Coordinates of C-alpha atoms and ligand atoms in Angstrom, one line a residue:
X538 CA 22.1 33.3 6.1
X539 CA 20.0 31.0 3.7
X540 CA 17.1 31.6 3.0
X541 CA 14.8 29.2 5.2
X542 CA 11.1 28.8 3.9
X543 CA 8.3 26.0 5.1
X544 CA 6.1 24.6 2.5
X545 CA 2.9 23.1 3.5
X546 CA 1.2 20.7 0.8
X547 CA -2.3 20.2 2.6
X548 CA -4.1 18.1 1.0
X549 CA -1.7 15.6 -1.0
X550 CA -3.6 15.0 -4.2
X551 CA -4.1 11.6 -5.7
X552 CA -3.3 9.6 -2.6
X553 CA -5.7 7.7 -0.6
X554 CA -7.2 10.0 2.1
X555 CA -5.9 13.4 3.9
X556 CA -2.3 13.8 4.4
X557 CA -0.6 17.0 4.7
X558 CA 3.1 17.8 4.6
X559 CA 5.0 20.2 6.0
X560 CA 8.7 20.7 5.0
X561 CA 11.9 23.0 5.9
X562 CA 14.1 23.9 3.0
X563 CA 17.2 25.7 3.6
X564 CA 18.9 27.0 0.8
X565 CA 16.7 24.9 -1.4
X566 CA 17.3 21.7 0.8
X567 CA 14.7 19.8 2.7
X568 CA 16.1 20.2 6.5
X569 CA 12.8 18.7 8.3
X570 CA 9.4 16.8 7.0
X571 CA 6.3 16.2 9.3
X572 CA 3.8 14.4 7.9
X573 CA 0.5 14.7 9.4
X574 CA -2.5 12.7 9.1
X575 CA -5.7 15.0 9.7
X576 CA -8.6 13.0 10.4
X577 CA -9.7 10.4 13.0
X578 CA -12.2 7.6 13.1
X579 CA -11.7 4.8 15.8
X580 CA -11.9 2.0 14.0
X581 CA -9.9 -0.3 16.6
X582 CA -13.2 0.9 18.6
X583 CA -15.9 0.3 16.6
X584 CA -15.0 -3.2 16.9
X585 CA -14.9 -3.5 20.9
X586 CA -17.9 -6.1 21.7
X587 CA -18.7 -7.4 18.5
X588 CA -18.9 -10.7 17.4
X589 CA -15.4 -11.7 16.6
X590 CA -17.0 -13.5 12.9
X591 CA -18.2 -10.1 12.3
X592 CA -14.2 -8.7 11.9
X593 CA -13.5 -9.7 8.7
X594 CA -16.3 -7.5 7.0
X595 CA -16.1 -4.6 9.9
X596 CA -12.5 -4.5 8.9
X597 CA -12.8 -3.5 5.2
X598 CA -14.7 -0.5 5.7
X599 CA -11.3 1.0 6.5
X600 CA -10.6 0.8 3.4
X601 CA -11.7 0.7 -0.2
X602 CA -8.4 0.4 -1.9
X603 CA -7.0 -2.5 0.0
X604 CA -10.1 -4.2 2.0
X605 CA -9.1 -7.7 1.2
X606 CA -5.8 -7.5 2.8
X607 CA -8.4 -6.5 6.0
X608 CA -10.0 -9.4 5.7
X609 CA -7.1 -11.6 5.3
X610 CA -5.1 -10.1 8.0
X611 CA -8.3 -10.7 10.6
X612 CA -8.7 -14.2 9.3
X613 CA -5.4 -15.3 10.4
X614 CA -5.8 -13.8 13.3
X615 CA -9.2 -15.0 14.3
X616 CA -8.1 -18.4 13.0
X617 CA -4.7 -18.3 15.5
X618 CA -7.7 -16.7 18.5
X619 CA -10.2 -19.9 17.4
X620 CA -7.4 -22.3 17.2
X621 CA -8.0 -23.0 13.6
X622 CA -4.7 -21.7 12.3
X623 CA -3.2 -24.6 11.1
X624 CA -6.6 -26.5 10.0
X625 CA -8.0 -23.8 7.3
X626 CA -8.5 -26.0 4.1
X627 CA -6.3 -26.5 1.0
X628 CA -9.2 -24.9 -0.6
X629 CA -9.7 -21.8 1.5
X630 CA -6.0 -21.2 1.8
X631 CA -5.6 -21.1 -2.0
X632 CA -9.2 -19.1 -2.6
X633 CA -7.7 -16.3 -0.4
X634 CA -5.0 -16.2 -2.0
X635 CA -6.6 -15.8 -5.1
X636 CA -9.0 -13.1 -4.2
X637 CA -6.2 -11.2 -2.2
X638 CA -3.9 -11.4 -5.6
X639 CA -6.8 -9.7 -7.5
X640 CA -7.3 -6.6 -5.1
X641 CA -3.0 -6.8 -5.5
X642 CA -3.3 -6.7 -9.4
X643 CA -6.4 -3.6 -9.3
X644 CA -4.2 -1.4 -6.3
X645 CA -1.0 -1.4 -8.1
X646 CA -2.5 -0.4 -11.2
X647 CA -4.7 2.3 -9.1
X648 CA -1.2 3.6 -7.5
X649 CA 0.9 3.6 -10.9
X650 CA -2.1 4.8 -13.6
X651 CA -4.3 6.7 -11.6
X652 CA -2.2 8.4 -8.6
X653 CA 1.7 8.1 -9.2
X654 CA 2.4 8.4 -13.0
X655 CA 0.6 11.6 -13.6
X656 CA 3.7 13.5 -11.4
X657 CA 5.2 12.1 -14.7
X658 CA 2.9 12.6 -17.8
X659 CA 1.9 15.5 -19.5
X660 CA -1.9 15.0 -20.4
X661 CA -2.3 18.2 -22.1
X662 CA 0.6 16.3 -25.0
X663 CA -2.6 14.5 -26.2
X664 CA -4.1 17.2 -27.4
X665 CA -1.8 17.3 -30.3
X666 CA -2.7 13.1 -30.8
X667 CA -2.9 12.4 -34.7
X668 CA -4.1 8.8 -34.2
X669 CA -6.9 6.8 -33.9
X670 CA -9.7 8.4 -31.4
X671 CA -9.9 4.6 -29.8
X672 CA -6.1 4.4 -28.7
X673 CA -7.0 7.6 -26.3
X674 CA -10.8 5.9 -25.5
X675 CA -12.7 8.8 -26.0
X676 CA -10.7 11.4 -23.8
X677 CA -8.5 13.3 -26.5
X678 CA -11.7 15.8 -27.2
X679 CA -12.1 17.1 -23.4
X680 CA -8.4 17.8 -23.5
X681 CA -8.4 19.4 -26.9
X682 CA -11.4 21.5 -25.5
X683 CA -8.6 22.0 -22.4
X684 CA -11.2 20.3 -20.1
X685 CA -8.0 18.5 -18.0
X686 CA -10.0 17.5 -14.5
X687 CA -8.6 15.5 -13.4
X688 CA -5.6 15.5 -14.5
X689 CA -5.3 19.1 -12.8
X690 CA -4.5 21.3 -10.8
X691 CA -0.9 19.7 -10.1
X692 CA 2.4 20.9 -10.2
X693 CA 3.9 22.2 -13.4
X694 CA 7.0 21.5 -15.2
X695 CA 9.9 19.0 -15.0
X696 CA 7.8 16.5 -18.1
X697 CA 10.1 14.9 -19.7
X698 CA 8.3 12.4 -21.9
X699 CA 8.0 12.2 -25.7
X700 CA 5.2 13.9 -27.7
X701 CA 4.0 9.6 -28.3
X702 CA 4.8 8.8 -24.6
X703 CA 2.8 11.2 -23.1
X704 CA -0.1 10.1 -25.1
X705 CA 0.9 6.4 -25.0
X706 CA 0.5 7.2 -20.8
X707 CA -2.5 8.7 -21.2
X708 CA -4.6 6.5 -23.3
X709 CA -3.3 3.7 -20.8
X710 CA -4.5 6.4 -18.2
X711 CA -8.1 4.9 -19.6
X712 CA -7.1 1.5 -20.6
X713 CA -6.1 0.6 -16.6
X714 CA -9.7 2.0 -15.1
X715 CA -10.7 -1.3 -17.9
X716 CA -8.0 -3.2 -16.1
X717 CA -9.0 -2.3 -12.9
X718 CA -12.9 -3.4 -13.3
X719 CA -11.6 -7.3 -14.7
X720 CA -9.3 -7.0 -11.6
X721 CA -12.3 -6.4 -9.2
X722 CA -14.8 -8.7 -11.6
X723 CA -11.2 -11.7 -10.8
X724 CA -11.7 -11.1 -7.2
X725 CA -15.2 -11.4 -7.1
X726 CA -15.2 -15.1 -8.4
X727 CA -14.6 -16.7 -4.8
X728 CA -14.9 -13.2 -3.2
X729 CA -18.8 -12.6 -4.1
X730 CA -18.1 -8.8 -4.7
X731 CA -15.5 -6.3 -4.6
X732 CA -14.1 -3.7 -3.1
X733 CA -15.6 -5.3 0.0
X734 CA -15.5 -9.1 -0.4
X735 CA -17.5 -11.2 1.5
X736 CA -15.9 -15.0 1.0
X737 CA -13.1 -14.8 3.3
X738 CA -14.1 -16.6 7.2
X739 CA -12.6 -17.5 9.7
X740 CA -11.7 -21.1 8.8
X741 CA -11.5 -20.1 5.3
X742 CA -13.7 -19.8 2.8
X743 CA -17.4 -19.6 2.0
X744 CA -17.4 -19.6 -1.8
X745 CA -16.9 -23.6 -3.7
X746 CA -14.9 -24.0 -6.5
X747 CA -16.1 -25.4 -9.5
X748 CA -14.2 -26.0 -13.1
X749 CA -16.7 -22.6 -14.5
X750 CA -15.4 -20.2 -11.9
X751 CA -11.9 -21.5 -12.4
X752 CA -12.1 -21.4 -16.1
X753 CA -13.2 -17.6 -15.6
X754 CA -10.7 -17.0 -13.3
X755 CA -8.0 -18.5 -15.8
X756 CA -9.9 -15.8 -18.8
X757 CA -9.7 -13.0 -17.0
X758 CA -6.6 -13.4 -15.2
X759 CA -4.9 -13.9 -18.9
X760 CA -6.4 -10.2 -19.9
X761 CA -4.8 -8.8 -17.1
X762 CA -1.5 -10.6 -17.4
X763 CA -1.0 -9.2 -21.2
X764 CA -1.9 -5.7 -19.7
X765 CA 0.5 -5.7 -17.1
X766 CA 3.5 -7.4 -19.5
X767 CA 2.7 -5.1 -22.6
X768 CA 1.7 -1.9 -21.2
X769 CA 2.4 -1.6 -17.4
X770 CA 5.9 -2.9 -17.2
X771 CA 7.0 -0.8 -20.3
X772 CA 5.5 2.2 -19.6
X773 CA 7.3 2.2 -15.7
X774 CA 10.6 1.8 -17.6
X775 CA 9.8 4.5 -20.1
X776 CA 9.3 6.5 -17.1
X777 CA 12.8 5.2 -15.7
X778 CA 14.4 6.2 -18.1
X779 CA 13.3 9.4 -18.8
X780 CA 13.5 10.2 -14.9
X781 CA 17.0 7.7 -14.0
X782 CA 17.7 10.7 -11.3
X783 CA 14.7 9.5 -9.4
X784 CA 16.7 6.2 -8.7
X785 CA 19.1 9.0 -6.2
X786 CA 16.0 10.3 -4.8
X787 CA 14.0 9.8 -1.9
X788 CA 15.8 6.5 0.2
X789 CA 14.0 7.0 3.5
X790 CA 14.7 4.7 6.4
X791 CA 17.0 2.6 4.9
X792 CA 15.8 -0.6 7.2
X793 CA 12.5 -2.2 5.5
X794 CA 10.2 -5.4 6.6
X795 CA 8.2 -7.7 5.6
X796 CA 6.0 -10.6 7.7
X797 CA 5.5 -12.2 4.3
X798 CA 2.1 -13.0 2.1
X799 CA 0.5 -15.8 0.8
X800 CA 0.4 -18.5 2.3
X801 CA 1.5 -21.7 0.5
X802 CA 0.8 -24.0 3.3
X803 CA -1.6 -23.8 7.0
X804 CA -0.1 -26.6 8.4
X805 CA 3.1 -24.4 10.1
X806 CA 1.1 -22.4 12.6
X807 CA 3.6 -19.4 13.2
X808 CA 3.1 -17.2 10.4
X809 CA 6.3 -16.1 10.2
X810 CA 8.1 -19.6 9.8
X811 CA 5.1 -20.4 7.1
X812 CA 6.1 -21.2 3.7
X813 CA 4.5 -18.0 1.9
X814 CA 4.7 -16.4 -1.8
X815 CA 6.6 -13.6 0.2
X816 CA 9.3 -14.2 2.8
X817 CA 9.2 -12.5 5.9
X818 CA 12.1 -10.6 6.9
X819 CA 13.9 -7.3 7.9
X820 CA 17.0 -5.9 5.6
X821 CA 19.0 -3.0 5.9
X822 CA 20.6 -1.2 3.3
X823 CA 23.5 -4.4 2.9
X824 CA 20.6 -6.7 2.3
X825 CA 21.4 -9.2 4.8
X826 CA 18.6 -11.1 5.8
X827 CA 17.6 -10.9 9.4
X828 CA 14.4 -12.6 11.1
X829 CA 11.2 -10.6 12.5
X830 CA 9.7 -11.1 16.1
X831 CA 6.9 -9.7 16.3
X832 CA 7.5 -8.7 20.5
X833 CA 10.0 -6.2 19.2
X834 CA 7.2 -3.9 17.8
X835 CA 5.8 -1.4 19.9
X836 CA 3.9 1.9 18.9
X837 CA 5.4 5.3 19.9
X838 CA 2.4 8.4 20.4
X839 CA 4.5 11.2 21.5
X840 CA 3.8 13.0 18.5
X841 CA 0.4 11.5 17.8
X842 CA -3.0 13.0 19.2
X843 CA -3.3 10.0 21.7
X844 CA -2.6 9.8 25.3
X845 CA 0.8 9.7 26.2
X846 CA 0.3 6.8 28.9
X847 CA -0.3 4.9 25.9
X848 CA 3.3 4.9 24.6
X849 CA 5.8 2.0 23.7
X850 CA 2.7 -0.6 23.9
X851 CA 3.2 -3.4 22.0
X852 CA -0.4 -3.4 19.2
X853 CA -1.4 -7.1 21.4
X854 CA -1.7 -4.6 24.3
X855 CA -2.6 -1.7 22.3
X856 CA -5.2 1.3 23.9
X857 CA -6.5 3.6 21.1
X858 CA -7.6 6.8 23.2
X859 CA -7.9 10.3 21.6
X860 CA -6.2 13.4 22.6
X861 CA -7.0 15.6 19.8
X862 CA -5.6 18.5 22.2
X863 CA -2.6 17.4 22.6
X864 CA 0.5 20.2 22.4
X865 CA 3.0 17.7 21.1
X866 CA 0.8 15.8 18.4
X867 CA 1.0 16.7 15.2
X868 CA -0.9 13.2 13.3
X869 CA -3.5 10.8 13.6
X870 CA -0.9 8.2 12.8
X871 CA 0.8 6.2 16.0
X872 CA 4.3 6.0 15.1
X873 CA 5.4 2.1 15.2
X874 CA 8.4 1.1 15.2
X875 CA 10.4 -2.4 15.4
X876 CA 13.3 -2.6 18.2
X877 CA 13.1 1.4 18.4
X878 CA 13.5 2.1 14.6
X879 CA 11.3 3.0 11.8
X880 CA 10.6 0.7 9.1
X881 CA 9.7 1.1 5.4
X882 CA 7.2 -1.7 4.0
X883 CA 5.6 -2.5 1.0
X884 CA 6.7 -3.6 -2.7
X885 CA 10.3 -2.4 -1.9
X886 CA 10.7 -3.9 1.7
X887 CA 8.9 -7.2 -0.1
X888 CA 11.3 -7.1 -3.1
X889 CA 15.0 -6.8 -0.9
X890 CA 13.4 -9.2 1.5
X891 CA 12.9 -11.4 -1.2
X892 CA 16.4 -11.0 -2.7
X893 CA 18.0 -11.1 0.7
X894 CA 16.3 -14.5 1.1
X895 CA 17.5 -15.9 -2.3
X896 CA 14.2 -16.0 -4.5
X897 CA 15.3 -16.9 -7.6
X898 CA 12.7 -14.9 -9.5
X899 CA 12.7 -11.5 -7.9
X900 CA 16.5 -12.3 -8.0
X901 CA 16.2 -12.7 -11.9
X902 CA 13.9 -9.5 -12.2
X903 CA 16.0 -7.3 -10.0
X904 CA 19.3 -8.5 -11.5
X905 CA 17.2 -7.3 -14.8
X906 CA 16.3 -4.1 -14.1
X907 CA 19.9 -3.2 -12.1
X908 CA 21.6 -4.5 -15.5
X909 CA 19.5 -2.3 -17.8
X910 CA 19.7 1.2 -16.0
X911 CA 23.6 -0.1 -15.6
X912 CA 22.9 0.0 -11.7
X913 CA 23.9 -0.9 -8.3
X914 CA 21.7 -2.6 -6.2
X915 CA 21.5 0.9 -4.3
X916 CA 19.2 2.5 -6.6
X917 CA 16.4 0.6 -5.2
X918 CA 16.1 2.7 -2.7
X919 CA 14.4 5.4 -4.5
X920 CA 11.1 6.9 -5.7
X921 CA 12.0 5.1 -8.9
X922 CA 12.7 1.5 -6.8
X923 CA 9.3 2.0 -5.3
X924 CA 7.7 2.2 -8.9
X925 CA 9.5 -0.8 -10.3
X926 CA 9.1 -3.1 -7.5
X927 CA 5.4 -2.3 -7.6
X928 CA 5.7 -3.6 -11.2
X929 CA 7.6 -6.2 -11.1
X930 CA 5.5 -7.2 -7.7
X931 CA 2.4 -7.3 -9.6
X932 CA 3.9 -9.7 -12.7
X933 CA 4.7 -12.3 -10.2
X934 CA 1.8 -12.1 -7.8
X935 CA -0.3 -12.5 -11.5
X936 CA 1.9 -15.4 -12.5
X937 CA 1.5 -17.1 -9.4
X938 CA -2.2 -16.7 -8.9
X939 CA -2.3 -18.6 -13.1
X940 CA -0.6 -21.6 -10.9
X941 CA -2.7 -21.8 -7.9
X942 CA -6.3 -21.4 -9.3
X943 CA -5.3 -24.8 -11.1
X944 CA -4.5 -26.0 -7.6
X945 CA -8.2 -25.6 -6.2
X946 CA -10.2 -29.0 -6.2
X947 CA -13.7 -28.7 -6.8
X948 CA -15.9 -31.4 -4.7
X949 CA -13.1 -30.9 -1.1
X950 CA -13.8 -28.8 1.8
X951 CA -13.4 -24.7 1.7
X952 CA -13.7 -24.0 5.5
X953 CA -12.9 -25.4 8.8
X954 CA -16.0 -24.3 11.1
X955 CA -15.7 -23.5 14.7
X956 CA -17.5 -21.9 17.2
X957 CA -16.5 -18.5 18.8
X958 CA -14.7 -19.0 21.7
X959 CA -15.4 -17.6 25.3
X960 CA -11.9 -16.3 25.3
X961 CA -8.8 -16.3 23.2
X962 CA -6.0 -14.2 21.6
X963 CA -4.9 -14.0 18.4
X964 CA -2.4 -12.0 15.7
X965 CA -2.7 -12.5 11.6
X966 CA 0.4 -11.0 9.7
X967 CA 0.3 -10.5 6.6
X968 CA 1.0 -8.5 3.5
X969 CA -0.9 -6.1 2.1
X970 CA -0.3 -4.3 -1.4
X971 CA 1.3 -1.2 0.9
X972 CA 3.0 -3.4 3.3
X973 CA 3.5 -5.3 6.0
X974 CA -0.2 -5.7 7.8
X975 CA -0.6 -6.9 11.2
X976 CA -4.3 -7.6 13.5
X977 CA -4.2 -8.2 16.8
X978 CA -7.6 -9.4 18.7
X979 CA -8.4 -10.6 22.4
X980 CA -12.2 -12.5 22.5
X981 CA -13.7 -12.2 26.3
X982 CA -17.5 -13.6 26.9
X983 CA -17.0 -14.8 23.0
X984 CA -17.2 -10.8 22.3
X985 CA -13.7 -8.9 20.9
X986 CA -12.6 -7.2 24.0
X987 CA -9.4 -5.6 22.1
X988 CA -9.0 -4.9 18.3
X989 CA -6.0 -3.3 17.1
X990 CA -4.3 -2.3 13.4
X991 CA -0.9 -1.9 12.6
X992 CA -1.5 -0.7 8.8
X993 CA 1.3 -0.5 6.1
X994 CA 0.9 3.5 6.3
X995 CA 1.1 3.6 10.1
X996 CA 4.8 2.0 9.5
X997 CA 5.4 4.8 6.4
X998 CA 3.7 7.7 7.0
X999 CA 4.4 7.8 11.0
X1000 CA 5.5 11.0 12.4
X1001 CA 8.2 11.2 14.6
X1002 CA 8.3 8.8 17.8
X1003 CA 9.3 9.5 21.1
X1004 CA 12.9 9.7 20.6
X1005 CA 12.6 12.2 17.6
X1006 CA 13.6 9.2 15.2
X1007 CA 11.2 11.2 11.9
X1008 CA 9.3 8.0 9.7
X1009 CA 9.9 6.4 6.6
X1010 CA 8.4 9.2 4.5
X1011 CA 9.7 12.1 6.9
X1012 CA 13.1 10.8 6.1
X1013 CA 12.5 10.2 2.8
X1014 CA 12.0 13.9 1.7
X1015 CA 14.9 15.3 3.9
X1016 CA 17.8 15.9 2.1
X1017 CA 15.9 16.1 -1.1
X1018 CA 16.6 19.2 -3.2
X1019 CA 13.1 21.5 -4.0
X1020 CA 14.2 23.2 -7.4
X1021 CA 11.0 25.7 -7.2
X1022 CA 9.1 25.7 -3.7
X1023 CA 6.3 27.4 -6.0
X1024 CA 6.0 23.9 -8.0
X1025 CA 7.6 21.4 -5.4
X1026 CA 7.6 18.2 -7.6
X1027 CA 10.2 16.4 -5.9
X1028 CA 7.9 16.1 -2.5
X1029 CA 5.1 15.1 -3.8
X1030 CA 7.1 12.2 -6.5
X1031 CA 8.7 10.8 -2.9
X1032 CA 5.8 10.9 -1.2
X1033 CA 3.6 9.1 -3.5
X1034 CA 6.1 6.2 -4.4
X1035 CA 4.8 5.0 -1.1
X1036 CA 1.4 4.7 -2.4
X1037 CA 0.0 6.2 1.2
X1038 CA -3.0 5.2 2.2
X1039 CA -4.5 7.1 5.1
X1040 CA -7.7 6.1 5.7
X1041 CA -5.9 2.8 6.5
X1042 CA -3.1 4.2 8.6
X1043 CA -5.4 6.0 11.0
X1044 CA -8.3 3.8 10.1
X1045 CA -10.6 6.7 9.3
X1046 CA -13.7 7.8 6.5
X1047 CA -12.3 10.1 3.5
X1048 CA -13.1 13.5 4.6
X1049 CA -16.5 14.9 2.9
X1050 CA -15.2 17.9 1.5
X1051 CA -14.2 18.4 -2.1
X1052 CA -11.4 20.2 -2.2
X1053 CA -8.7 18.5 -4.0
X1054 CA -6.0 21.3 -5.0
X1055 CA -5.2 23.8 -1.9
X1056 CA -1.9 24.6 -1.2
X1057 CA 0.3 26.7 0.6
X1058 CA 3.8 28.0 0.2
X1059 CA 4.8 30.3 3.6
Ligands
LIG2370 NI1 -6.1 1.8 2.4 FE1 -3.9 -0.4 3.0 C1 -2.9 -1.4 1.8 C2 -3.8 -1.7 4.3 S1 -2.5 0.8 3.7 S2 -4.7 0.8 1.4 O1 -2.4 -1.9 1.0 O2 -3.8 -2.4 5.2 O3 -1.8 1.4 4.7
LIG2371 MG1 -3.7 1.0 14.9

């Protein structure tokens, strides 16, 4: 009989928050994946009798990574609950835009530079670097004295890169961190701060423009653009094409969505008919484009540590009630799932929506980047398709935001203001930078009498639902071959194309503790 062994990676490193995974391998195949999310918070709690205007800050403390797609996602909502939806001003529509865009531009660098590439780069190469001390920003002499936190512990072997693209990598390692400051300083020009903004209202927007902040914007914005077109882009196609085996690796789900992102117009109340950057959409592996209704979404807790009576509700009548005891849970993560079936979302799900829909420019990209790796539209649907639609994601969202800071008009209104209602219901769906993002709120007595969160994670990371159906990520690793289950690269490559984020998917605090490298082979 083969040899069947389970390998528990507990915590996964250089993601967002606490996930651990637990595969079967059978004669060196992954048979089953559970992926378990380890810590609860009650966020859809904390906000229960609060003052609705309150949301949009509460909201980004689920967060740090992505707190402006928080905020954006409980504006539209509390705009559709306040009956503001289709009044928010040309001004506040295009401001958040422009301050969602830059927390876009700082994640995707985050996920590639700081998380992702290093399954791919060997740091310790730049020991051996012969050039200039500034192209490696100071870093060369802690790895020449082997001082490699925290590029370590990780799994070893399987580098392919040359001696110059390994330290290439790794001075860019440095370079993004610079990238990632101008991306939070961008945001911060109608935002008032970053991570956690503080411009974004229901209505609108509280900052004003004027022709300073824009030209500011415009400087800043052209810093980035030049590092994501000279350094990002090539250095995820250096990667492709040292790795082109991680375009057969890791498809998941095979069915991804999208509710679409950025608005270009309020005046279409239904979000999901409004004109926006990204088109809404479901597509299966064909890529035929097929609508989304958002009544077809339910979330599944069979296999989640929450009451079972609160199965199958749609998140507008969500109930988020603990049952850490529960024999059949295995994650903090509800399991949703559109007309019975898992979902991926994010970059990927954005890009095929896109090209399903006809978009001439991620058309033009993704026609690109098939041509070059002599590739059929197929080999998206890999780690390696996460990676470059993440890229290529972030080039247009930067191009587009060049456009529409030149849109704002200094002098015109930023925000429609209303007062709280005594009651009201509302849902904002949105993108973002891991996926599809949906809020739903009910207001009773002008207080939030329901709050819930369907995060990007929740759709990836879910365990399995009540059928058994395993989610996006748990399907994504089975089938995979584990060449060593001492040094199991090819898990932790699939699972951190998706850029998880689980303090958002179980809307949770980062656990205390310290420990960053414990692991487990059984
Ligand atoms: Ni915490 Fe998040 C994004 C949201 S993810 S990073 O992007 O919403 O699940
Ligand atoms: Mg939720």
């Amino acid at each position: 009989m083969a040899e069947t062994r389970t390998i528990t990676i507990d915590p996964i490193t250089r993601i967002e928050g606490h996930l651990k995974v637990e595969v079967v391998v059978e004669a060196g195949v992954v048979k089953e994946a559970r992926c378990s999310a380890l810590l609860f918070r009650g966020f859809e709690n904390i906000l229960l009798n609060r003052d609705p205007r309150d949301a949009a800050l509460l909201v980004q403390r689920v967060c740090g990574v992505c707190p402006v797609g928080h905020a954006a996602a409980s504006a539209l909502c509390l705009d559709n609950a306040f009956g503001v939806d289709a009044e928010v001003p040309h001004n506040g529509r295009v401001m958040r835009n422009l301050i969602l865009g830059s927390n876009y531009l700082q994640s995707h660098i985050l996920h590639f530079y700081h998380l992702a590439a290093l399954d791919f780069v060997d740091v310790a190469a730049a020991a051996e670097y012969e050039g200039a001390d500034e192209a490696l920003c100071g870093v060369r002499d802690f790895i020449a004295r082997g001082e490699l936190s925290p590029f370590v512990p990780r799994y070893e072997g399987d580098y392919r890169l040359s001696k110059e693209a390994n330290q290439a990598a790794t001075a860019h390692y440095v370079k993004a961190l610079e990238a990632r400051r101008t991306a939070h300083e961008l945001g911060a020009i109608f935002g008032g701060k970053l991570p956690h903004e503080v411009g974004i209202v229901v209505g609108g927007v509280t900052e004003v423009p004027t022709s300073d902040k824009i030209a500011a914007f415009l400087s800043k914005l052209a810093g980035l653009r030049k590092f994501i077109a000279d350094v990002y882009l090539p250095d995820v196609l250096a990667v492709a094409q040292a790795y082109p085996d991680y375009f057969e690796i890791g498809a998941g789900c095979r069915r991804w969505l999208s509710y679409g992102g950025f608005d270009l117009e309020t005046a279409e109340a239904d979000l999901l008919k409004r004109k926006r950057l990204f088109p809404a959409g479901r597509v299966e592996a064909e890529l035929s484009l097929a609508p989304v209704d958002p009544g077809k979404i339910a979330e599944y807790v069979r296999h989640s540590w929450f009451e079972d009576a609160t199965s199958g509700l749609a998140p507008g009548a969500g109930e988020t009630k603990p049952a850490p005891e529960k024999e059949s849970g295995y994650s903090w993560i509800k399991a949703p799932r559109y007309d019975g079936q898992p979902h991926e979302v994010g970059p990927l799900a954005r890009t095929l929506v896109a090209y399903a829909a006809g978009d001439a420019a991620v058309k033009k990209q993704v026609d690109g980047l098939l041509a070059q790796f002599g590739a059929q539209a197929g080999a998206l649907f890999s780690v390696l398709g996460r990676h470059a639609a993440r890229a290529l994601e972030t080039a247009r969202v930067a191009e587009a935001m060049e456009r529409w800071v030149m849109e704002l008009k200094p002098g015109e209104p930023v925000c429609d203001w209303r007062p709280v209602p005594d009651s009201g219901s509302g849902m904002g769906l949105t993108e973002a930078p891991r996926g599809a993002l949906g809020h739903w709120a009910e207001i009773e007595g002008g207080r939030l009498s329901r709050y819930q969160l369907v995060v990007p994670t929740t759709w990836n990371a879910s365990p399995h639902d009540d059928e058994g159906i395993p989610g996006p990520i748990e399907q994504a690793l089975i089938g995979t071959k584990v060449k060593d289950s001492e040094n199991p690269f090819e898990v932790v490559r699939i699972v951190r194309s998706f850029d998880p984020c689980l303090a958002c998917s179980v809307h949770m605090l980062t656990p205390r503790g310290r420990e960053v490298g414990r692991w487990r082979v059984l």
